[in-house]
Coordinates of N, CA and C in Angstrom, one line a residue:
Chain A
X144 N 12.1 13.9 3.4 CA 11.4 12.9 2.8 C 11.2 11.7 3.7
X145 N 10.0 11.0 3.8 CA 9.6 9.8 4.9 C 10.2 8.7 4.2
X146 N 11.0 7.5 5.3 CA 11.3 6.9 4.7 C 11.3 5.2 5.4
X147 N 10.6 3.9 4.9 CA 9.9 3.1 5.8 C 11.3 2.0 5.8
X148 N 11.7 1.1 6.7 CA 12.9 0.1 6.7 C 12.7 -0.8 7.0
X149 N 12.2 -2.0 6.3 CA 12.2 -3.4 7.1 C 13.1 -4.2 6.7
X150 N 14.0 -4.7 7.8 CA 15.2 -5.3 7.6 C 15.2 -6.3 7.8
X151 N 13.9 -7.4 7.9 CA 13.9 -9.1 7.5 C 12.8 -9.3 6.4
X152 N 13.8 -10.2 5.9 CA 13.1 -10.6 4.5 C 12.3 -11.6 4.5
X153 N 12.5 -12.6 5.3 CA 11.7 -13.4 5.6 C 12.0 -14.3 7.4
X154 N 10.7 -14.5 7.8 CA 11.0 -15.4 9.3 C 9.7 -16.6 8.7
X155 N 10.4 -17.7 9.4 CA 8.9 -19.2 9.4 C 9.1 -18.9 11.0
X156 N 8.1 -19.7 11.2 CA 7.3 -20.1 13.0 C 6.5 -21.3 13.0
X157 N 6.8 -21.4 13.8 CA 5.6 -22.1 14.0 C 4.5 -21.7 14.3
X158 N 3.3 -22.7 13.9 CA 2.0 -22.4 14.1 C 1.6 -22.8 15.6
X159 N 0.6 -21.6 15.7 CA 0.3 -21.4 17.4 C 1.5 -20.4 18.4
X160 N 2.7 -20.1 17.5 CA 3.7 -19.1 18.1 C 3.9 -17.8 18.1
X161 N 4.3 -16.7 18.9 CA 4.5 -15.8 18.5 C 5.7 -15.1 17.5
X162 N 5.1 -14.7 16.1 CA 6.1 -14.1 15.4 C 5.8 -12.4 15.7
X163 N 7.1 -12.0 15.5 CA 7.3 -10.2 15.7 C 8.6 -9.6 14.5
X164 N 7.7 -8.9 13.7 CA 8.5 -8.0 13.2 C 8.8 -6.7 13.2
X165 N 10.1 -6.5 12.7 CA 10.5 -5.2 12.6 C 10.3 -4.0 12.0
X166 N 10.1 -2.7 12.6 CA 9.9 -1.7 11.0 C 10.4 -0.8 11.8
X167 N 11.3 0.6 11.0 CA 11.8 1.8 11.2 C 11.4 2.7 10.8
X168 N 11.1 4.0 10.7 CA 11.0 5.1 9.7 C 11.3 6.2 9.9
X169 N 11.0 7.0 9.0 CA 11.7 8.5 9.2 C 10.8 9.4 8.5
X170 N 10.6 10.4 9.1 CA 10.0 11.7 9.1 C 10.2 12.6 9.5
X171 N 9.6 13.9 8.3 CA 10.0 15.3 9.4 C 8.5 15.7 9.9
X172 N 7.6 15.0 10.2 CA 6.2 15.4 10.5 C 6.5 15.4 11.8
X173 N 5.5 16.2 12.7 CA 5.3 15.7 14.2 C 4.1 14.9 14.4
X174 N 3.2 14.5 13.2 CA 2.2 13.9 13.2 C 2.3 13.4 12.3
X175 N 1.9 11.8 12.2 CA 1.7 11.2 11.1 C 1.4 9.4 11.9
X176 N 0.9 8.9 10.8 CA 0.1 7.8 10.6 C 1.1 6.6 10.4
X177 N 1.2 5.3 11.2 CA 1.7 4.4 10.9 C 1.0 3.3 10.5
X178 N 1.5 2.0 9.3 CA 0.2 1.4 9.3 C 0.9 -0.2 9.0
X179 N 0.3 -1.2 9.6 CA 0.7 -2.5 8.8 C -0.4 -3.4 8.3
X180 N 0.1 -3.6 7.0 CA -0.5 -4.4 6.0 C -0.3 -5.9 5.3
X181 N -0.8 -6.8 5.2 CA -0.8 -8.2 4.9 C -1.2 -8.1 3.1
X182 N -0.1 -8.8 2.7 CA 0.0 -9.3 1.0 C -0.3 -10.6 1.0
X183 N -1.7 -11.5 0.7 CA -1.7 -12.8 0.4 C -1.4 -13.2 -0.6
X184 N -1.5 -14.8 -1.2 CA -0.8 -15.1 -2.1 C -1.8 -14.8 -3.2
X185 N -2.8 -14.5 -2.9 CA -3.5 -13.9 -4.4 C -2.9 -12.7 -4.8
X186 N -2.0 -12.1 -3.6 CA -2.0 -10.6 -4.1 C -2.5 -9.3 -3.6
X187 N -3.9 -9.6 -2.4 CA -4.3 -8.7 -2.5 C -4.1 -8.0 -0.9
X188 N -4.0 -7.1 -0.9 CA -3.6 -6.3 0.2 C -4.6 -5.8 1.1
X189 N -4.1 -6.0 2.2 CA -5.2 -6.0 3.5 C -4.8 -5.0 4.5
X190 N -5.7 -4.4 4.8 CA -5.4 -3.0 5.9 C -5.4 -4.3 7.7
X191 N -4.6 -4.0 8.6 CA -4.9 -4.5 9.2 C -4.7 -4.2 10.2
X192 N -3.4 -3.1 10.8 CA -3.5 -2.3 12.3 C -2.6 -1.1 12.1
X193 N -3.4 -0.3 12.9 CA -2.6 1.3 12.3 C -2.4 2.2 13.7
X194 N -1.3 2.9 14.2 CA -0.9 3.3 15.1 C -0.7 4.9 14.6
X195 N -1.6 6.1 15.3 CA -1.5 7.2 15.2 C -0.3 8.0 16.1
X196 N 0.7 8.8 15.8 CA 1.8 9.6 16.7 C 1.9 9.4 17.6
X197 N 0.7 10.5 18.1 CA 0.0 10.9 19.3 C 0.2 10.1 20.2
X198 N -0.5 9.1 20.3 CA -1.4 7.9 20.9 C 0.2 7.2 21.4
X199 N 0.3 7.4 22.8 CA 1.3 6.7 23.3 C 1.0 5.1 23.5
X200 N -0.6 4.8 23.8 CA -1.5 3.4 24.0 C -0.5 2.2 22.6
X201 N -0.3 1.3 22.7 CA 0.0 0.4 21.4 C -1.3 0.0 20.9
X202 N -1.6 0.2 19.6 CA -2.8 -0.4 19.4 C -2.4 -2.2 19.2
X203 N -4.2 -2.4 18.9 CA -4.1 -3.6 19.3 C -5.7 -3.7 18.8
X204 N -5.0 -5.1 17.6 CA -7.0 -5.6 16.8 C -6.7 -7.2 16.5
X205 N -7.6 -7.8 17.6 CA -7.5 -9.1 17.7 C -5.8 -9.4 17.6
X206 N -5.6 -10.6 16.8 CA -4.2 -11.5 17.7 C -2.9 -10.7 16.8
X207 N -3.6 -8.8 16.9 CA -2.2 -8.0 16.2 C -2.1 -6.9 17.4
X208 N -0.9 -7.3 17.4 CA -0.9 -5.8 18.2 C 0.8 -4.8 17.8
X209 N 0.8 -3.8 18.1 CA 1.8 -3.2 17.8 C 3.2 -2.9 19.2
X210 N 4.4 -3.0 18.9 CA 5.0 -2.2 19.7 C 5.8 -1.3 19.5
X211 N 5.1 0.0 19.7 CA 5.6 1.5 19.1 C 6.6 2.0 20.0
X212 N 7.5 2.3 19.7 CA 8.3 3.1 19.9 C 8.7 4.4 19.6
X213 N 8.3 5.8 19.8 CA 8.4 6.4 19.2 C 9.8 7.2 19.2
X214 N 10.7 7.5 20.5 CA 12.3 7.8 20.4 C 13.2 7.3 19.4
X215 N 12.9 5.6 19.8 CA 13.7 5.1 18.5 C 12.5 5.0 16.6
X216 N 11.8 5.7 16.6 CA 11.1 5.8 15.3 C 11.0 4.2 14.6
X217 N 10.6 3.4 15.6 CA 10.2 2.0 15.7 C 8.8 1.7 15.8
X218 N 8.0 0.7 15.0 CA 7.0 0.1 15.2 C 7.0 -0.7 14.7
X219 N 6.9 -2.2 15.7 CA 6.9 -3.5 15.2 C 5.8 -4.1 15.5
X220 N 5.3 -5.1 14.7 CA 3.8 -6.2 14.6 C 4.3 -7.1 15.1
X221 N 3.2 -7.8 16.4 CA 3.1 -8.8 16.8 C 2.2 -9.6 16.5
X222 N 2.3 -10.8 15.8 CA 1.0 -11.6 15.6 C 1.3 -13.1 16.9
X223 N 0.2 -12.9 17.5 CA 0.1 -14.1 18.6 C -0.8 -15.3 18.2
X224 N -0.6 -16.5 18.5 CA -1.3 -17.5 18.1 C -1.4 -17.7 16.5
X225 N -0.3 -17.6 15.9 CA -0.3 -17.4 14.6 C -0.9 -18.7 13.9
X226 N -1.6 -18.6 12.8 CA -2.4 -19.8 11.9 C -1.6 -20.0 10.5
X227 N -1.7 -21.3 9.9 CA -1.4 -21.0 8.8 C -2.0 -19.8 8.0
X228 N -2.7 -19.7 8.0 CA -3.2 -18.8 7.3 C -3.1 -17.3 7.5
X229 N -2.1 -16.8 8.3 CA -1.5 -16.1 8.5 C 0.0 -15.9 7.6
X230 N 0.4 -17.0 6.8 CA 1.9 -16.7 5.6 C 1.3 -16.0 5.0
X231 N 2.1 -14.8 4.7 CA 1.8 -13.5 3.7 C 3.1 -13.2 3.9
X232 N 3.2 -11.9 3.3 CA 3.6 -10.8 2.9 C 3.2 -9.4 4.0
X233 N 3.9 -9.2 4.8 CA 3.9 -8.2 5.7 C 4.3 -6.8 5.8
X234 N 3.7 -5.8 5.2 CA 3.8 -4.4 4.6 C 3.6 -3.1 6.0
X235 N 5.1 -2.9 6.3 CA 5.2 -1.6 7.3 C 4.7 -0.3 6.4
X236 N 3.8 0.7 6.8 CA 3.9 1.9 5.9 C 3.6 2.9 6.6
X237 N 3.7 4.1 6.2 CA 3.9 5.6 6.9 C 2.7 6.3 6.1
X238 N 2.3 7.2 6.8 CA 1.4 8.7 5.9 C 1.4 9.5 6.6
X239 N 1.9 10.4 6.2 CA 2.0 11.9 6.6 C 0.8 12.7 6.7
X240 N 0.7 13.7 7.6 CA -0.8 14.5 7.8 C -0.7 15.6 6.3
X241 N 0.1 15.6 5.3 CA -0.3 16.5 4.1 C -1.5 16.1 3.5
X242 N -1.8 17.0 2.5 CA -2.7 17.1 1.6 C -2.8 15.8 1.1
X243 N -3.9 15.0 0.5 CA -3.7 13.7 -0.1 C -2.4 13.1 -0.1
X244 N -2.1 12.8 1.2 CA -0.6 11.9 1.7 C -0.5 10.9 1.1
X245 N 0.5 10.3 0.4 CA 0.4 8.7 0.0 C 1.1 7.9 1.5
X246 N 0.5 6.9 1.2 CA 1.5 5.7 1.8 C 2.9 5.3 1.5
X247 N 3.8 5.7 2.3 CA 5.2 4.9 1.7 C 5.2 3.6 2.1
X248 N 5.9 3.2 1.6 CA 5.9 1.2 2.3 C 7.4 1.0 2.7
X249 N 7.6 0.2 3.1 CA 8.7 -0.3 3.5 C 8.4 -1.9 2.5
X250 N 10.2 -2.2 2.6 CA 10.0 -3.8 1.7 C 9.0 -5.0 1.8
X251 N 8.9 -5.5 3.0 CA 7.7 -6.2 3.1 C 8.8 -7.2 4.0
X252 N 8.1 -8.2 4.8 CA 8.1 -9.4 5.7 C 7.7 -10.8 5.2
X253 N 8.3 -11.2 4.7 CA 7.5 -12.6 4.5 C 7.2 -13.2 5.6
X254 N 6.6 -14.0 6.2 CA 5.6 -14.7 7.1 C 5.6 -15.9 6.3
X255 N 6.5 -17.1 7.2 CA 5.8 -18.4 6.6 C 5.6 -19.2 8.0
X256 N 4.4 -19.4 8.1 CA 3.7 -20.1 9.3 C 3.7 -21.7 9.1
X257 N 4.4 -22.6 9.8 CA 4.6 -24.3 9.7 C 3.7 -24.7 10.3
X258 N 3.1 -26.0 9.9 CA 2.4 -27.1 11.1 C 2.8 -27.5 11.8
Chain B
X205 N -15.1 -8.0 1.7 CA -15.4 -7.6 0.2 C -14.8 -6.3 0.0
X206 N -14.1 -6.5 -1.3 CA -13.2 -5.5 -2.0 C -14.3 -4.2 -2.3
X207 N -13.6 -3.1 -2.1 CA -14.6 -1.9 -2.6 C -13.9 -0.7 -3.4
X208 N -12.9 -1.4 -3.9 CA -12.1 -0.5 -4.9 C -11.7 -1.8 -6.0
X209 N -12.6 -1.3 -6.9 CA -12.4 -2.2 -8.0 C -11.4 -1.8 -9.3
X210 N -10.9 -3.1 -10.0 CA -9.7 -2.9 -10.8 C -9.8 -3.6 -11.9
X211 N -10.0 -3.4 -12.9 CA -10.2 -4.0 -14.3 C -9.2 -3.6 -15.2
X212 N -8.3 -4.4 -16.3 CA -8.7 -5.5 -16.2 C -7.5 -6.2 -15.2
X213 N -7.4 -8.0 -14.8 CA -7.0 -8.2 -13.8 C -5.7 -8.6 -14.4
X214 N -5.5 -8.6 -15.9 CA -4.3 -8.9 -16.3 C -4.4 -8.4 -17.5
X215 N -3.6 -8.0 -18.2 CA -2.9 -7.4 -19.6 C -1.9 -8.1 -20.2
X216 N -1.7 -8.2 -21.4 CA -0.4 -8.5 -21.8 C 0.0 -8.0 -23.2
X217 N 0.9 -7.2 -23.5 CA 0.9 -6.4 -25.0 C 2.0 -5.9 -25.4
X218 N 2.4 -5.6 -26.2 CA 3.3 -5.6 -26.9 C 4.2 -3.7 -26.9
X219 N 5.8 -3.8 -26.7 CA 5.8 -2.7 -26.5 C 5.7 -1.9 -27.6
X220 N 5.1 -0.9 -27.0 CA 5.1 0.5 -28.0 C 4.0 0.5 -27.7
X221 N 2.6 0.3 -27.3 CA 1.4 -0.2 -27.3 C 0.8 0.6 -26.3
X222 N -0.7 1.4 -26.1 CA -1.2 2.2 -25.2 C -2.0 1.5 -24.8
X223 N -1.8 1.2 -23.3 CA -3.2 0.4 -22.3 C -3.6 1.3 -21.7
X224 N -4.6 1.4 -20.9 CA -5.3 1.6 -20.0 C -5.9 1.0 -19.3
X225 N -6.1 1.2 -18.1 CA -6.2 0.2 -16.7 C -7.5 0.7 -16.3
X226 N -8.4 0.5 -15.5 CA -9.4 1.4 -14.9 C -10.1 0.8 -13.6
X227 N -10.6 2.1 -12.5 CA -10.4 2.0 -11.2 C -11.4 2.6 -10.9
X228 N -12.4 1.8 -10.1 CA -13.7 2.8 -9.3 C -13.7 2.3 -7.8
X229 N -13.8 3.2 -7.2 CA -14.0 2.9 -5.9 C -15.4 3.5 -5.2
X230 N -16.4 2.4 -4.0 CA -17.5 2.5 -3.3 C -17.2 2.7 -2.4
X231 N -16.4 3.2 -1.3 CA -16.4 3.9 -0.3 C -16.4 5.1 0.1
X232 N -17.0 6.5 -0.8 CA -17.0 7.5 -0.8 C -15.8 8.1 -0.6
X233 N -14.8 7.7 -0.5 CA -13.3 8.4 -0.3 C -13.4 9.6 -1.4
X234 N -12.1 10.6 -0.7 CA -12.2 11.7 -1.7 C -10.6 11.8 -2.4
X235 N -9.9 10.6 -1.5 CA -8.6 10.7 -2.5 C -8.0 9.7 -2.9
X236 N -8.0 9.3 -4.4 CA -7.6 8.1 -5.2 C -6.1 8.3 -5.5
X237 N -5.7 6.9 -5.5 CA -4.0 6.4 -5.9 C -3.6 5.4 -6.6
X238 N -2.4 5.2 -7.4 CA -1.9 4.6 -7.9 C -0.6 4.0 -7.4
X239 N -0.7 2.7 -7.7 CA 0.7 2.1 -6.6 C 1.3 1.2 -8.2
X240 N 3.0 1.5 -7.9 CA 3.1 0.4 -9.0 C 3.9 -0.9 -8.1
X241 N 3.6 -2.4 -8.2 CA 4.7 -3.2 -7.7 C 5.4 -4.1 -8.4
X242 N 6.7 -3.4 -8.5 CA 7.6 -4.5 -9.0 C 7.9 -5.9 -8.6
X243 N 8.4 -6.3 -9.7 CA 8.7 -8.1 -9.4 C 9.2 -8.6 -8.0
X244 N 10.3 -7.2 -7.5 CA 10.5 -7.5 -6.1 C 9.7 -7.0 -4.7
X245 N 8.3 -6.9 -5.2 CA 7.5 -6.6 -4.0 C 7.5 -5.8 -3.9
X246 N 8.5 -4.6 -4.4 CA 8.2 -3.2 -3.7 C 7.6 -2.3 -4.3
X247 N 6.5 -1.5 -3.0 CA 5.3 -0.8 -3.4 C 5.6 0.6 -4.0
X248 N 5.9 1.6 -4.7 CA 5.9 2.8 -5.3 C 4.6 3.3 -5.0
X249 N 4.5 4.8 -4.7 CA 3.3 5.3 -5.3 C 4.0 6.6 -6.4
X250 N 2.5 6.2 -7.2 CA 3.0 6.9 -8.8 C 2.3 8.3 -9.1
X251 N 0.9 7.6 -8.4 CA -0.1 9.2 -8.4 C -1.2 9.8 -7.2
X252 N -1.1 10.5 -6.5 CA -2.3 10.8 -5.5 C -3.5 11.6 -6.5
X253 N -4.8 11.6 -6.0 CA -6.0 12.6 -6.9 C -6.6 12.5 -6.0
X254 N -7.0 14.0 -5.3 CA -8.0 14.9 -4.7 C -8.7 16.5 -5.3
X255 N -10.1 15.8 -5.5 CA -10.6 17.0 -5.7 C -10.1 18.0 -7.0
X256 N -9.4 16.7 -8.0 CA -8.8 17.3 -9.5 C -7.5 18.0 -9.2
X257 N -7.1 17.6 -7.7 CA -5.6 17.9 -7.9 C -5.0 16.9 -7.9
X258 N -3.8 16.9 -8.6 CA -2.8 15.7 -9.1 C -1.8 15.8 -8.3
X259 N -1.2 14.8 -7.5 CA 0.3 15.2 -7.3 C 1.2 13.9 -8.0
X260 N 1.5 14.2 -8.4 CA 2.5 13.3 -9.0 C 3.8 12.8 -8.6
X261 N 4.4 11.8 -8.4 CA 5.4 11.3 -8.0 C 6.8 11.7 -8.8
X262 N 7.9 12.5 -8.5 CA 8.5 12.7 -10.0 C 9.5 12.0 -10.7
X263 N 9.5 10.8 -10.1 CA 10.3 9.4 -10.9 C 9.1 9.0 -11.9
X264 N 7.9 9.1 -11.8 CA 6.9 8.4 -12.6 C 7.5 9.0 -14.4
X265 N 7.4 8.4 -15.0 CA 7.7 8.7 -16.6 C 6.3 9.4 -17.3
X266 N 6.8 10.3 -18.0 CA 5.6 10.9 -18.8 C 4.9 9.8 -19.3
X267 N 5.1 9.3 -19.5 CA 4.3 8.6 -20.9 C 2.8 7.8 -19.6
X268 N 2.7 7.9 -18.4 CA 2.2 7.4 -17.4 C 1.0 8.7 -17.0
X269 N -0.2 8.6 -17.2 CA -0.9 9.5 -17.0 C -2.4 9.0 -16.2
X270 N -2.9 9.8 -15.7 CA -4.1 9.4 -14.7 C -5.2 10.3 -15.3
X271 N -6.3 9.9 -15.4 CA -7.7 10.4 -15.6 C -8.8 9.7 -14.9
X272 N -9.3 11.0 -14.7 CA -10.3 11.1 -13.8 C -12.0 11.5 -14.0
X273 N -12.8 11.2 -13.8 CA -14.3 11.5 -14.4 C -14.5 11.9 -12.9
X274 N -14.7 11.7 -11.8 CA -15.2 12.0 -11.0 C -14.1 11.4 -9.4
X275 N -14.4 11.7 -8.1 CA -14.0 11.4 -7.3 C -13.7 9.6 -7.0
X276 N -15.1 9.3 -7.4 CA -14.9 7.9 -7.4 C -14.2 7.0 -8.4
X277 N -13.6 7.4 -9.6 CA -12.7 6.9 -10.4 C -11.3 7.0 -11.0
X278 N -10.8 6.5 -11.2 CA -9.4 7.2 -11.4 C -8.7 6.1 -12.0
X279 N -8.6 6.4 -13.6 CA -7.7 5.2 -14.3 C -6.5 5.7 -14.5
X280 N -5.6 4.7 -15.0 CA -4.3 4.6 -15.2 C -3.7 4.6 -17.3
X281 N -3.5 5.4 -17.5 CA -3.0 5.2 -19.0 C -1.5 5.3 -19.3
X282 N -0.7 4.5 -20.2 CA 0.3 4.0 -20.5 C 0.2 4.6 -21.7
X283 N 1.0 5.6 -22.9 CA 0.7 6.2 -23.9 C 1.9 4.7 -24.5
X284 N 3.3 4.6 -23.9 CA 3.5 3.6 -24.8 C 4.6 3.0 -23.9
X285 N 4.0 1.7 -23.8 CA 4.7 1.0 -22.8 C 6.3 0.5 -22.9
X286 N 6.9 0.1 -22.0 CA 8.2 -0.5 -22.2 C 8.6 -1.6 -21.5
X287 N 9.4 -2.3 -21.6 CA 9.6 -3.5 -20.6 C 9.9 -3.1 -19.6
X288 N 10.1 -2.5 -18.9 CA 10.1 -2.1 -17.7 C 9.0 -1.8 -17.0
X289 N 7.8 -1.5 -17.6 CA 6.2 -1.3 -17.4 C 5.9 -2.7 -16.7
X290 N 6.2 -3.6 -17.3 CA 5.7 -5.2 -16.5 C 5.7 -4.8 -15.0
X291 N 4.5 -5.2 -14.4 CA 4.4 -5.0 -12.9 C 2.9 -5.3 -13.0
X292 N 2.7 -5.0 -11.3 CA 1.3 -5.1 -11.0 C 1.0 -3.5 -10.4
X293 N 0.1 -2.8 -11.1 CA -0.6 -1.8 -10.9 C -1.5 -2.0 -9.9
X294 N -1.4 -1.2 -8.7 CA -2.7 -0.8 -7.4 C -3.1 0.1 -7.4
X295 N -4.4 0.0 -7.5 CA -5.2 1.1 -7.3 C -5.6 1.2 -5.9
X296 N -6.2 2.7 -4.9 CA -6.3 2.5 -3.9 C -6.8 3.9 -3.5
X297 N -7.4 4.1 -2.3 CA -8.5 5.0 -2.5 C -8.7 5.0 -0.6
X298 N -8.7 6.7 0.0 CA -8.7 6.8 1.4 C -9.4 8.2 1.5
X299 N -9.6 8.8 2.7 CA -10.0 9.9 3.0 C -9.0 10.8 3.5
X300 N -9.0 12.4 3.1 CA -7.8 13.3 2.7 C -7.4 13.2 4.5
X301 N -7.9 13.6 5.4 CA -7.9 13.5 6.9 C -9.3 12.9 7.4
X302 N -9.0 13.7 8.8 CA -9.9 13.3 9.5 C -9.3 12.2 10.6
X303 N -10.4 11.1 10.9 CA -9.9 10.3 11.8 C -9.7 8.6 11.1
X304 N -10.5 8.9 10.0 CA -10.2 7.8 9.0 C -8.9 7.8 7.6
X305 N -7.8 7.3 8.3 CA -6.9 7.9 7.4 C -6.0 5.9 7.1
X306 N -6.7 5.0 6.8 CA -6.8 4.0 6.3 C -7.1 4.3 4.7
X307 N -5.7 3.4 3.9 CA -6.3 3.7 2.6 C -6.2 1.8 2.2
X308 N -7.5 2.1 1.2 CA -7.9 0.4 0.7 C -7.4 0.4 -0.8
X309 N -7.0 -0.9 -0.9 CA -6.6 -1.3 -2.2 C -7.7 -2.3 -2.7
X310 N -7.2 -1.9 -4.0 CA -8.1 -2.7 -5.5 C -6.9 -4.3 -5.2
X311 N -7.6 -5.0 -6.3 CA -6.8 -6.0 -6.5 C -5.7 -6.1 -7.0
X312 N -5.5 -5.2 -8.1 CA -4.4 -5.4 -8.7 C -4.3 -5.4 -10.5
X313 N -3.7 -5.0 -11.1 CA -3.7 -5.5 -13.0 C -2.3 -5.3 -13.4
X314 N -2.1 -7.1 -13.3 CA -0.5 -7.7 -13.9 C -0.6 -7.1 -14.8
X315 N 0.4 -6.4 -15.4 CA 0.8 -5.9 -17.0 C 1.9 -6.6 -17.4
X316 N 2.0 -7.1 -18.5 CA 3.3 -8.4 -18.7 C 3.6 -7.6 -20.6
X317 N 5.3 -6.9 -20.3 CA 4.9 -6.4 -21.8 C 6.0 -7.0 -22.2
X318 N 5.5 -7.5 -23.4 CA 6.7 -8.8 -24.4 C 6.8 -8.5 -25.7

C-alpha cells in the first residue's frame, strides 16, 4: 500500500526567502507519479509541480522546484522568493500507474510567509 | 478558472437525513473522484470512477454511494448521515494515463451535521 509522510506541520519565513519542505513515501510501484499541491485559505486546491519516477531531471515551474531523491524515497518543494501570498497549506501526494489511481496525500505543510 | 464544479458549496442537516452533493467536470477527463477532508486537513480518497467502474475505498461506510450519468459527472450521496459525516467533500477529476496524469479539484461542499 503507498504511503505519503510529511513531518512538519507548520514553518513561517520570511518574505523574499527560501522555504523547503519535506515529503517521504512508499510504494511498491517502479513507476509512479509524485505531486505537490497548495491549499489556500478559501480552501481550494491547486495542482502546482509534479515529478515523474523515471525522470532523474528535478522538475522545476517558476519559483517551485523540486528536490527528488529517489534512494531515499524523498521529494521535497522548494519555493524561492517566497510572497505573502504564498501562506497555504502544502499537500505532498503520490499516484500509482494503476487503473484509475487515486492520489494519496500526505498531512499537509503549513506555509506562513511574514513581512 | 475552476473546471470541476461542486454544488452545493455548503450543507447543513440534520442527522439521519440523505444529502446529495453533485459534481461535473469540463476538462474531458475520463476518471472522476471523491476526496473527504476532515477537520484536521487530512485528505482521504473515498471513490475513483472510470468508464462505470467503481473502485471504492474500503473504509468508506455503506451508507456513502456515488452516481454517475456520464463520464463528466459524478455525485456524492449520503443515505443517512452521522456526525462524523461533517467535513468537506472534493470532488476531482484526471486522466486514467498517458502523459497527463495531474488530477484537478472542485472547490469543495462543507457538510456540517447537527
Amino acid at each position: 500500500a503507498q504511503k505519503v509522510t510529511q513531518t512538519q506541520t507548520s514553518i513561517s519565513v520570511m518574505e523574499k526567502t527560501t522555504v523547503t519542505m519535506d515529503c517521504v513515501y512508499e510504494t511498491q510501484d517502479s513507476s509512479y507519479f509524485l505531486f505537490w499541491y497548495k491549499q489556500t485559505a478559501s480552501g481550494e486546491i491547486v495542482f502546482l509541480i509534479r515529478q515523474d519516477s523515471y525522470k532523474k531531471e528535478n522538475a522545476t515551474v517558476g519559483h517551485y522546484s523540486l528536490n527528488f531523491q529517489k534512494p531515499k524515497s524523498s521529494i521535497g518543494l522548494i519555493i524561492t522568493a517566497t510572497q505573502i501570498e504564498d501562506s497555504a497549506v502544502y499537500f505532498c501526494a503520490m499516484r500509482e500507474t494503476g487503473f484509475a489511481s487515486a492520489l494519496t496525500f500526505g498531512s499537509g505543510t503549513k506555509v506562513i510567509v511574514l513581512p | 478558472e475552476t473546471a470541476v464544479f461542486q454544488t452545493p458549496n455548503y450543507h447543513v442537516t440534520q442527522v439521519g437525513n440523505e444529502v446529495s452533493f453533485n459534481c461535473k467536470q469540463t476538462l474531458g477527463h475520463d476518471t472522476m473522484y471523491w476526496y473527504k477532508q476532515d477537520s484536521k486537513k487530512l485528505l482521504k480518497i473515498m471513490f475513483s470512477y472510470n468508464n462505470k467502474q467503481l473502485i471504492v475505498n474500503e473504509t468508506v461506510p455503506r451508507r456513502f454511494s456515488p452516481q454517475s450519468s456520464d463520464k463528466a459527472h459524478l455525485n456524492l450521496r449520503i443515505k443517512s448521515v452521522e456526525p462524523e459525516d461533517s467535513a468537506v467533500y472534493l470532488c476531482a477529476s484526471s486522466y486514467t494515463g498517458g502523459r497527463n496524469t495531474e488530477v484537478f479539484f472542485g472547490k469543495g461542499t462543507r457538510l456540517t451535521v447537527v
